[in-house]
Short mmCIF file of C-alpha atoms in Angstrom, two decimals:
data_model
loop_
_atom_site.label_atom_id
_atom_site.label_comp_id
_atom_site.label_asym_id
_atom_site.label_seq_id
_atom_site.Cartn_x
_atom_site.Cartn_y
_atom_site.Cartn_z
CA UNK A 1 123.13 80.58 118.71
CA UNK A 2 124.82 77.64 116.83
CA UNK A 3 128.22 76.86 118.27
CA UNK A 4 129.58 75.76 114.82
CA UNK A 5 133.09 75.88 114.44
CA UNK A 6 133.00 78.37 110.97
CA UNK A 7 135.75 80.53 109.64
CA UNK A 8 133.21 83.70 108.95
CA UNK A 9 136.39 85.72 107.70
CA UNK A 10 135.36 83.49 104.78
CA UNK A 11 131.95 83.50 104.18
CA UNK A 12 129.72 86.07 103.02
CA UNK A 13 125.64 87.07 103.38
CA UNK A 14 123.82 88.00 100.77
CA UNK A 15 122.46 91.75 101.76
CA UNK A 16 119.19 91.07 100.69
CA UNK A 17 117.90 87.36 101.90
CA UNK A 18 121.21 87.16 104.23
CA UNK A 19 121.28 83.68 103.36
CA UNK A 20 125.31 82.60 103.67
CA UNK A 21 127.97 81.74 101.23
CA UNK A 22 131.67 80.75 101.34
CA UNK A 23 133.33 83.78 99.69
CA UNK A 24 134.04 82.80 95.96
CA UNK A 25 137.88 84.32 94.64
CA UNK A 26 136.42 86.49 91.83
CA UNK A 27 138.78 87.42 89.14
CA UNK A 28 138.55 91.28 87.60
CA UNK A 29 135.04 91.47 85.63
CA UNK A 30 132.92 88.08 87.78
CA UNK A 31 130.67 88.71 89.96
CA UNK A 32 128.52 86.52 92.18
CA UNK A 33 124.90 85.99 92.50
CA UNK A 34 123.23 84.46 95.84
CA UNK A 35 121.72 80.95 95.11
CA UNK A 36 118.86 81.82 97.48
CA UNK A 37 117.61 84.76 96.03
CA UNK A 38 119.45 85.39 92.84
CA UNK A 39 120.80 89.04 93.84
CA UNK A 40 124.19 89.96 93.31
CA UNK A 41 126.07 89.29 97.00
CA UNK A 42 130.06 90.00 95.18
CA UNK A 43 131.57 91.55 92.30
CA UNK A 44 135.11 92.63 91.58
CA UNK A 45 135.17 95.53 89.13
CA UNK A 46 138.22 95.63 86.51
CA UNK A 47 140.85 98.72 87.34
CA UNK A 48 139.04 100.26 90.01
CA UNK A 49 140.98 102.77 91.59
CA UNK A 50 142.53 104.40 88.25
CA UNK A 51 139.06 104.49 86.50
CA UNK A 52 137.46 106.19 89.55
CA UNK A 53 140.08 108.44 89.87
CA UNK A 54 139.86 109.67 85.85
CA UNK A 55 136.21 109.72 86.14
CA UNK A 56 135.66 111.89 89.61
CA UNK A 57 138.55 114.23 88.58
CA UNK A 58 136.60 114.94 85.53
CA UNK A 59 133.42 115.39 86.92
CA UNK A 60 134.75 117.78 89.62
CA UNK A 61 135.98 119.81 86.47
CA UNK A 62 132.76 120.00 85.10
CA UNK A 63 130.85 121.25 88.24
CA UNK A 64 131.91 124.58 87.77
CA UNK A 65 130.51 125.02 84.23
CA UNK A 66 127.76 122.68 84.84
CA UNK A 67 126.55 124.99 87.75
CA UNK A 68 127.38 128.78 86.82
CA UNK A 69 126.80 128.74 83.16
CA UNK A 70 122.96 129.06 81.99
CA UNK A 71 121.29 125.43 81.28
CA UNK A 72 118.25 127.38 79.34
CA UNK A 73 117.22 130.49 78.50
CA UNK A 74 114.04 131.92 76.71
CA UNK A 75 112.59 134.95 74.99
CA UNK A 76 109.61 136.37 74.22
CA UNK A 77 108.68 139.80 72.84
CA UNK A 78 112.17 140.65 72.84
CA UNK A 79 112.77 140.20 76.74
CA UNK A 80 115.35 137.32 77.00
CA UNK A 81 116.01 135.24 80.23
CA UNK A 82 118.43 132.69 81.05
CA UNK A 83 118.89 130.74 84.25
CA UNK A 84 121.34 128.39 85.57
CA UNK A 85 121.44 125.79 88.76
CA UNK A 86 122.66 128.70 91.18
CA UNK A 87 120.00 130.91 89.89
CA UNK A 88 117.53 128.46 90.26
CA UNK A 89 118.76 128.08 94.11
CA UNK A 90 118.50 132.03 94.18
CA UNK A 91 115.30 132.44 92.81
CA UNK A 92 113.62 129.85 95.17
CA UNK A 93 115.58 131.28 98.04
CA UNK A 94 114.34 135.05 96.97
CA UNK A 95 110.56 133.54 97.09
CA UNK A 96 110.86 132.21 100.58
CA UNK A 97 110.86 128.70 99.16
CA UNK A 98 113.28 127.66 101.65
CA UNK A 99 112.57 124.07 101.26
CA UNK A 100 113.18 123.51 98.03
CA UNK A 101 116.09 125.26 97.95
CA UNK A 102 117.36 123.16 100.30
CA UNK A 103 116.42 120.09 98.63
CA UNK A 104 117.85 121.18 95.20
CA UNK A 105 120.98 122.06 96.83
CA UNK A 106 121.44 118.89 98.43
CA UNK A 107 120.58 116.29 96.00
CA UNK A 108 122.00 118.34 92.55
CA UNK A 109 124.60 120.19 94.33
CA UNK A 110 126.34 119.05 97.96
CA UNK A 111 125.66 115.29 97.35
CA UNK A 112 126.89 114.66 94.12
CA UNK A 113 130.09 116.90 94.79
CA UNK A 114 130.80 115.33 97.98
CA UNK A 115 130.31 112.03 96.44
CA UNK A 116 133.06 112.86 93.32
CA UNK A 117 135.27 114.48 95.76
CA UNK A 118 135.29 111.54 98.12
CA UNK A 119 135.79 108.84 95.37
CA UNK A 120 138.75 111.07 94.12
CA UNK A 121 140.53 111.13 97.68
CA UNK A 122 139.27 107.46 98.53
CA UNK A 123 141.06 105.91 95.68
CA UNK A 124 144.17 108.50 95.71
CA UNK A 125 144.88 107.23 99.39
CA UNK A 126 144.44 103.81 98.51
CA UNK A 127 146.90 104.13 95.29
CA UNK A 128 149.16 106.17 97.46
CA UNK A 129 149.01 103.25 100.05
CA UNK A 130 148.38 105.93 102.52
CA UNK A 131 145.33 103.91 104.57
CA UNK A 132 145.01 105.69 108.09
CA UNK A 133 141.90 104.75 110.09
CA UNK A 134 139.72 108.14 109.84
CA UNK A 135 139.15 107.03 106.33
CA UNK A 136 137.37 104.26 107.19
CA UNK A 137 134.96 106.46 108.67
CA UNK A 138 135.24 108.88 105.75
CA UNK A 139 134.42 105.86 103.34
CA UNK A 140 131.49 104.79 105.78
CA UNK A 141 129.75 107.82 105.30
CA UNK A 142 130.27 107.34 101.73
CA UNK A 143 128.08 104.91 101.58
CA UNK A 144 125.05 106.94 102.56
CA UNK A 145 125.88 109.26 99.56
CA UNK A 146 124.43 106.95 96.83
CA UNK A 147 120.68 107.07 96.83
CA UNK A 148 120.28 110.79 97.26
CA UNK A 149 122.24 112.09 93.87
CA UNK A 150 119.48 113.08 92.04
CA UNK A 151 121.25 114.72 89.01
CA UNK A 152 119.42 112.44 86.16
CA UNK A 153 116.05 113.79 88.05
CA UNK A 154 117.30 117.18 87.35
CA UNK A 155 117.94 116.34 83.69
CA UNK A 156 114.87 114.65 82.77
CA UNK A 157 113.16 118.15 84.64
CA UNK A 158 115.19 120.16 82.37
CA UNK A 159 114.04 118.07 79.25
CA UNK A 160 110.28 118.31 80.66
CA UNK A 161 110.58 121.73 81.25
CA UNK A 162 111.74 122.38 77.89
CA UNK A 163 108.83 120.75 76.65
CA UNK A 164 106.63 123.10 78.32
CA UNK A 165 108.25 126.26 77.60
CA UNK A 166 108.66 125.44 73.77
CA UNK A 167 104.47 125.79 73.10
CA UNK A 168 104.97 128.91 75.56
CA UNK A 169 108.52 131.25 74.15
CA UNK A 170 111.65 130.29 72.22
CA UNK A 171 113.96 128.57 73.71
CA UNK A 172 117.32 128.57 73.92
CA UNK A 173 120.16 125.85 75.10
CA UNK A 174 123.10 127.62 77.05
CA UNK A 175 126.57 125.63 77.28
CA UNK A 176 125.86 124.74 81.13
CA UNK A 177 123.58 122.24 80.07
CA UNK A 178 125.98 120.39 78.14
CA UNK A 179 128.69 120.65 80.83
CA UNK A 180 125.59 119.70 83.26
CA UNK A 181 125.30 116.50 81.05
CA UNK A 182 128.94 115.25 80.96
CA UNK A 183 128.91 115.90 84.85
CA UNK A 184 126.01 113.14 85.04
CA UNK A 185 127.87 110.42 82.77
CA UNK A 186 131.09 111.67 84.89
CA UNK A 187 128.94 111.23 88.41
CA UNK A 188 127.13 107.85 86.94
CA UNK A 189 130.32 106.30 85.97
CA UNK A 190 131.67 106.87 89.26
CA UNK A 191 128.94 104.48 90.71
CA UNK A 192 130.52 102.04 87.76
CA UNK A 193 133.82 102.71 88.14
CA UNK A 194 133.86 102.12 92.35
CA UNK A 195 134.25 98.88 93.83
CA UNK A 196 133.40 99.28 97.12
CA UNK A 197 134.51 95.37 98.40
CA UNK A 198 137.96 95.83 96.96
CA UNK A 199 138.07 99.03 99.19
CA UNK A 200 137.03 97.71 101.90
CA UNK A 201 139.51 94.88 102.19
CA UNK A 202 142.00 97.57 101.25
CA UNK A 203 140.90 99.59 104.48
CA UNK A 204 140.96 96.62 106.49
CA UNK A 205 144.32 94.97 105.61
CA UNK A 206 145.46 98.55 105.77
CA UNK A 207 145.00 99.55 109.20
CA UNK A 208 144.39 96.94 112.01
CA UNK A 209 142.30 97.96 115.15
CA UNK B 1 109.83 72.43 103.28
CA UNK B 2 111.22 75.11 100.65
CA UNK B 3 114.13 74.14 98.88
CA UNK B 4 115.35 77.96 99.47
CA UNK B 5 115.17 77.38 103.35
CA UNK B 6 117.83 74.87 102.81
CA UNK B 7 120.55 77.67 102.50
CA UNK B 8 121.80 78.35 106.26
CA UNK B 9 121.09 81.99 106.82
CA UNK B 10 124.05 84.54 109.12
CA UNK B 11 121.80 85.23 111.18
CA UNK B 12 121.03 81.51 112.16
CA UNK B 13 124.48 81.24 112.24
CA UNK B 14 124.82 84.30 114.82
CA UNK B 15 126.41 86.55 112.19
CA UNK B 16 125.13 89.66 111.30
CA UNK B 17 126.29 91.38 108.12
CA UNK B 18 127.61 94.89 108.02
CA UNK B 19 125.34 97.38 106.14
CA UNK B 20 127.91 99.08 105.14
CA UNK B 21 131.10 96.95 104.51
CA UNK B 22 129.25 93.94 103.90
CA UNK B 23 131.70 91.90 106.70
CA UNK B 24 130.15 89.00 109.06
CA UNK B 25 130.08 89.90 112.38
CA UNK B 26 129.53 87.42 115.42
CA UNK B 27 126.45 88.99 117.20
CA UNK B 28 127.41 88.94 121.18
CA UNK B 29 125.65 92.06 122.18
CA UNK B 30 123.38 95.31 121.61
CA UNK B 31 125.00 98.32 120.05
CA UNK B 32 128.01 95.94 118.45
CA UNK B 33 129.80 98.27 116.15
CA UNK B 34 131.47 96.47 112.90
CA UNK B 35 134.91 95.11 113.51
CA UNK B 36 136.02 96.25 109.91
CA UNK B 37 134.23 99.47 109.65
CA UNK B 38 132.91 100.95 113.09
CA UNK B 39 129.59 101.12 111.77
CA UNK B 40 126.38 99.97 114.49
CA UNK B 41 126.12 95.94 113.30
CA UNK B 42 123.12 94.13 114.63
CA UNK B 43 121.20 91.23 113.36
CA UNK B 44 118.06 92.90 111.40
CA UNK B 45 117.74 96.52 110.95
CA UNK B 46 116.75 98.28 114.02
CA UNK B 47 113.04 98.58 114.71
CA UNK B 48 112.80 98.45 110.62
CA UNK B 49 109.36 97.60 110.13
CA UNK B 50 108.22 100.55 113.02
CA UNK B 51 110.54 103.25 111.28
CA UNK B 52 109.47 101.97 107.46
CA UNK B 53 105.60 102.19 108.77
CA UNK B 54 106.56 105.43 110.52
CA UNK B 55 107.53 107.39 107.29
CA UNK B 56 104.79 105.80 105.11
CA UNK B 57 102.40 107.33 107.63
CA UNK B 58 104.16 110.68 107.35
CA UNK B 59 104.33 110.52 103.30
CA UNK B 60 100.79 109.70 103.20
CA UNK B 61 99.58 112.73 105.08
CA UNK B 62 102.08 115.15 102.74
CA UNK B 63 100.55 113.21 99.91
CA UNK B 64 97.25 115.46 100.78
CA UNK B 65 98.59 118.68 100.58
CA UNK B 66 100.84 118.10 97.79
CA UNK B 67 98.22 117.36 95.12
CA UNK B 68 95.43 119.56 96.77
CA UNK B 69 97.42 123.04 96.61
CA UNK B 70 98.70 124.58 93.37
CA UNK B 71 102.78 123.64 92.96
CA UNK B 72 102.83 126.16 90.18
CA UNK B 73 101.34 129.94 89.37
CA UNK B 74 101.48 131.16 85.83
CA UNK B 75 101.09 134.85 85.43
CA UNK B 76 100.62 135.93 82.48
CA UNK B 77 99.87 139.42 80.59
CA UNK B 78 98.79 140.12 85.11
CA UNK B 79 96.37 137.41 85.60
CA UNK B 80 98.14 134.61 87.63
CA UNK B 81 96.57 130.89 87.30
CA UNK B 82 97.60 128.62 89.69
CA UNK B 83 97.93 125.05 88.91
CA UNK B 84 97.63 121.50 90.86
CA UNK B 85 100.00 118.30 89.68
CA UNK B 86 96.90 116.87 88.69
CA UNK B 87 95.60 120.09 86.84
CA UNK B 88 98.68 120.63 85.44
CA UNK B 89 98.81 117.00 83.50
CA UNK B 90 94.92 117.99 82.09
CA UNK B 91 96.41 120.75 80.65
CA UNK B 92 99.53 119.51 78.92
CA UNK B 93 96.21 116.51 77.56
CA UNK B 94 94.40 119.17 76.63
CA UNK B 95 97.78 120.60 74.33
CA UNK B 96 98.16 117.36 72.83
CA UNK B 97 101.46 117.25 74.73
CA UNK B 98 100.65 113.50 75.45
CA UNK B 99 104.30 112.18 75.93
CA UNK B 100 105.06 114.97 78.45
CA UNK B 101 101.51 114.56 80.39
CA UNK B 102 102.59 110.98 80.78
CA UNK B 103 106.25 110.67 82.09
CA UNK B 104 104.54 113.87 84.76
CA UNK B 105 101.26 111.54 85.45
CA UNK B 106 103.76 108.60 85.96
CA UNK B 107 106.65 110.32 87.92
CA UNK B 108 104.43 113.00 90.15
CA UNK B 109 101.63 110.64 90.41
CA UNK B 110 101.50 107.29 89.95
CA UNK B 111 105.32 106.61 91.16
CA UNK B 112 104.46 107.94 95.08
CA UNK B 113 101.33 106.38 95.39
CA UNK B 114 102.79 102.89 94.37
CA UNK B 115 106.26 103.82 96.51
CA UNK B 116 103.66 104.22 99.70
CA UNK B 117 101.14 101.04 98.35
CA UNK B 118 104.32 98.95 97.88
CA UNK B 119 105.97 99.88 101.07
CA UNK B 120 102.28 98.95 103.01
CA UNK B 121 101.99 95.57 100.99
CA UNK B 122 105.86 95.04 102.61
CA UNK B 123 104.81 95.51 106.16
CA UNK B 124 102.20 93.61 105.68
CA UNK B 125 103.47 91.00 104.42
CA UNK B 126 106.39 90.65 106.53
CA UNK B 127 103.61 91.35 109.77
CA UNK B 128 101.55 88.22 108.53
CA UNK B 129 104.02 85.88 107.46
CA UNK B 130 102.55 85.87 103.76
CA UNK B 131 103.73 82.84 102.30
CA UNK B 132 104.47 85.12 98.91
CA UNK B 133 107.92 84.35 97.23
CA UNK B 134 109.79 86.12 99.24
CA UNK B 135 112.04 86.52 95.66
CA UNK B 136 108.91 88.86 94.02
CA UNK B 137 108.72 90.54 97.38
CA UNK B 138 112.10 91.62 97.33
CA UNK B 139 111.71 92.49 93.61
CA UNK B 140 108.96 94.82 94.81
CA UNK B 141 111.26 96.13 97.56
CA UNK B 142 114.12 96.90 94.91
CA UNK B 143 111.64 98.80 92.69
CA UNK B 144 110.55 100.98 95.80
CA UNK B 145 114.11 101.67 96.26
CA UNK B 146 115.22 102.45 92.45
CA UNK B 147 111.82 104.93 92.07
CA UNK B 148 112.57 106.97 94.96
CA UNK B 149 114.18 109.83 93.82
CA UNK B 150 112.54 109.69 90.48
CA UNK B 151 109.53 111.55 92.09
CA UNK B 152 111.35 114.81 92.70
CA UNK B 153 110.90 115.15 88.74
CA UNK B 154 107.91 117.66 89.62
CA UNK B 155 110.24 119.67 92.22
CA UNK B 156 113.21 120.22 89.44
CA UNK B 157 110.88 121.15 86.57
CA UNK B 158 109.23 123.80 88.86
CA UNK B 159 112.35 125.31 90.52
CA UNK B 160 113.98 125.79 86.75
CA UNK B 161 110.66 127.25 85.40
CA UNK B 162 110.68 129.35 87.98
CA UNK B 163 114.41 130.74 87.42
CA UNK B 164 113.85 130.71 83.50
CA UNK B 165 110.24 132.07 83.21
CA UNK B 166 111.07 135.35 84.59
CA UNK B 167 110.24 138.29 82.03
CA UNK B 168 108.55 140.79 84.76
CA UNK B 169 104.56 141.46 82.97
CA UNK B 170 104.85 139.42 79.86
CA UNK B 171 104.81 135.87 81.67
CA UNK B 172 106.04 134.63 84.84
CA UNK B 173 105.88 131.66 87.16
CA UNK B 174 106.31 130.85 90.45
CA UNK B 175 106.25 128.11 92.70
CA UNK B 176 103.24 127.19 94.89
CA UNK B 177 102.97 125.66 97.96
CA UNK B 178 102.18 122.29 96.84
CA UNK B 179 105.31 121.94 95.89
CA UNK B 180 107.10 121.95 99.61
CA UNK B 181 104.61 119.55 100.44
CA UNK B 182 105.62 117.44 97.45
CA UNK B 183 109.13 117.36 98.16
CA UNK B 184 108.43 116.07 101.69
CA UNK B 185 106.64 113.30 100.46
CA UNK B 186 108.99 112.40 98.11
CA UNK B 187 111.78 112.54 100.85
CA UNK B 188 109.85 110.77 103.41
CA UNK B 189 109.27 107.93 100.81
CA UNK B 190 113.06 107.75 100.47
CA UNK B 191 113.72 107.48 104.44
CA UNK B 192 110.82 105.08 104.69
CA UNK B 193 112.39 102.48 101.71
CA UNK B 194 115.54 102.90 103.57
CA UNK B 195 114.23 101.83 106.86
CA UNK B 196 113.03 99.01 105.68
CA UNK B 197 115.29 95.50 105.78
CA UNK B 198 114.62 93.33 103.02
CA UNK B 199 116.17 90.64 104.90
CA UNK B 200 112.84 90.61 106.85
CA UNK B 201 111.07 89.12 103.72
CA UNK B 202 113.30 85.66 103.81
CA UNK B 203 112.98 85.11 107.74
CA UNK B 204 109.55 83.65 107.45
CA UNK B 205 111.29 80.86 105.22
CA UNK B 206 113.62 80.62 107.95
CA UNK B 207 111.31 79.76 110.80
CA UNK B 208 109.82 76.81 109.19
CA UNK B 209 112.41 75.06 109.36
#
């Protein structure tokens, strides 16, 4: 290990080729790229704590209508069925596909809620300026959250299974999937919204160790 | 000499970057937890390349069942037909549904067997020392990464059609086995791309020097 004599409180690695950089002052918008490998090692995202907050509070809105009300129905011969995400989780639980209902639970259901409601108390501590340390943990986990919302999986399953039931019955589009729909630009924007290096140095000039 | 090895690296420097927070930490022992965020901070991923390997392994053998059993069985007017992902595409073909048959051929098919042949080529390469640009590489590993959950298209259109196609004698489906064995794959793809340390691909570069 090289004894050099270097301030790392000012330098940062780029997470994917880890090669090292002093830490540029970004103003609201900039972001940096790593002149190693061209990947993006800092960005500072403009108004990022009210944004996130409008953005999860309306998504958590929507997840009620987005999962009770019916996201398609169809009919044929004058029998009419509709289903929405719960019954989906129902049905699959009533046919011993445990499995999948597990899976569809997590990744359209528990992930992306947890995810909105954590973004929504993250930034309402840090506008409240009320940093303890068990929300560094909380924000940790957070973290982990990210690559397992699948909810714009779900939607482009809805839209392929609409394709296949049209040539099959008629088809009909309940109000959940619209609600479904905002809840994804809600839960994408999030992901915008978030900037997860300006809450970090929040968290860490907020509570020393 | 590459020009890119001329960027000092953390970990040359004895830092290792938080996963998590993205702050430099001196390495000084095992088991280091971040000083920012708590989180385990080492050098490299731990045991990345075993774990990444590990899950390919794993996704590979699901990769059997899943396309060998039927993930779908269409009753109708009584006489149930079961269908394979593969089976299932040749029909929507034989429709003239050709738009459909393709985003299911690309996302159920084509998308896990690159996610496992792209996660091989990056233990491989990383194992040899594959003089590669490390940049493509990483490109590669990035594209892994963003397909994951993309695959569980298959497992969302058959848990709706399930729900939705539910009018008793008329018509009916259900899901098949294939289907758990699909959605294992799928997740063990996702564990296995987030084993892996893309850092890895740049330390060749490093050692050069």
């Amino acid at each position: 290990m090289s004894a050099e004599p270097v301030n790392y409180d000012q330098m940062i690695a780029c997470p994917q080729c880890d090669g090292l950089s002093t830490k540029p002052l970004l103003k609201e918008g900039q972001k940096a790229v790593c002149k190693r490998c061209g990947g993006k090692v800092l960005e500072r995202k403009r108004d990022p704590i009210r944004r996130t907050l409008a953005v999860a509070l309306a998504g958590l809105l929507l997840l009620i209508p987005a999962t009770i009300l019916p996201l398609i129905g169809v009919s044929a011969v004058g029998l009419f069925n509709q289903a929405s995400l719960l019954d989906c989780i129902a049905i699959l639980i009533a046919n011993d596909y445990y499995l999948i209902a597990i899976s569809l639970t997590i990744f359209t259901l528990a992930v992306p809620v947890i995810r909105l409601l954590a973004a929504l108390y993250i930034s309402w501590c840090i506008r409240m300026q009320r940093i303890t340390p068990a929300l560094v943990h909380f924000f940790r986990s957070y973290h982990q959250l990210d690559s397992w919302t699948m909810l714009h999986v779900f939607l482009l399953g809805i839209m392929v299974s609409m394709y296949k039931l049209v040539a099959l019955a008629e088809l009909s589009v309940g109000l959940g999937l619209v609600a479904f729909i905002l809840l994804l630009i809600c839960s994408t924007l999030v992901s915008v919204t978030l900037d997860k290096h300006y809450i970090w140095e929040q968290l860490e000039a907020g509570c020393e160790y | 000499m590459n020009t890119n090895s001329q960027v000092k690296t953390a970990r040359q420097a004895g830092l290792g970057q938080c996963l998590k927070c993205h702050k430099l930490n001196v390495i000084t022992h095992k088991d280091q937890r971040c000083s920012c965020c708590q989180a385990k901070v080492s050098l490299r991923k731990y045991r990345s390349l075993e774990y990444t390997l590990a899950w390919t392994i794993a996704a590979i053998i699901a990769f059997f069942p899943a396309n060998l059993y039927p993930i779908m069985i269409f009753t109708s007017l009584g006489t149930p037909e079961a269908s394979t992902i593969l089976s299932g595409i040749k029909t929507f073909i034989q429709l003239g549904m050709y738009p459909v048959a393709l985003v299911v051929f690309i996302a159920s098919f084509i998308v896990p067997l690159g996610k496992m042949l792209g996660l091989i080529i990056l233990i491989i390469t990383v194992k040899t020392g594959s003089k590669v640009d490390p940049k493509h590489r990483t490109q590669l590993y990035h594209l892994v990464e963003f397909l994951g959950p993309w695959s569980m298209l298959d497992v969302f259109v058959v848990a709706l059609m399930a729900a939705v196609v539910n009018l008793g004698f008329i018509t009916s489906i259900e899901a098949g086995p294939g289907i758990s064995y699909f959605a294992l794959m799928v997740i063990f793809t996702m564990f296995a791309a987030e084993s892996f340390d893309p850092r890895l691909l740049w330390d060749n570069l490093d050692n050069d020097d």
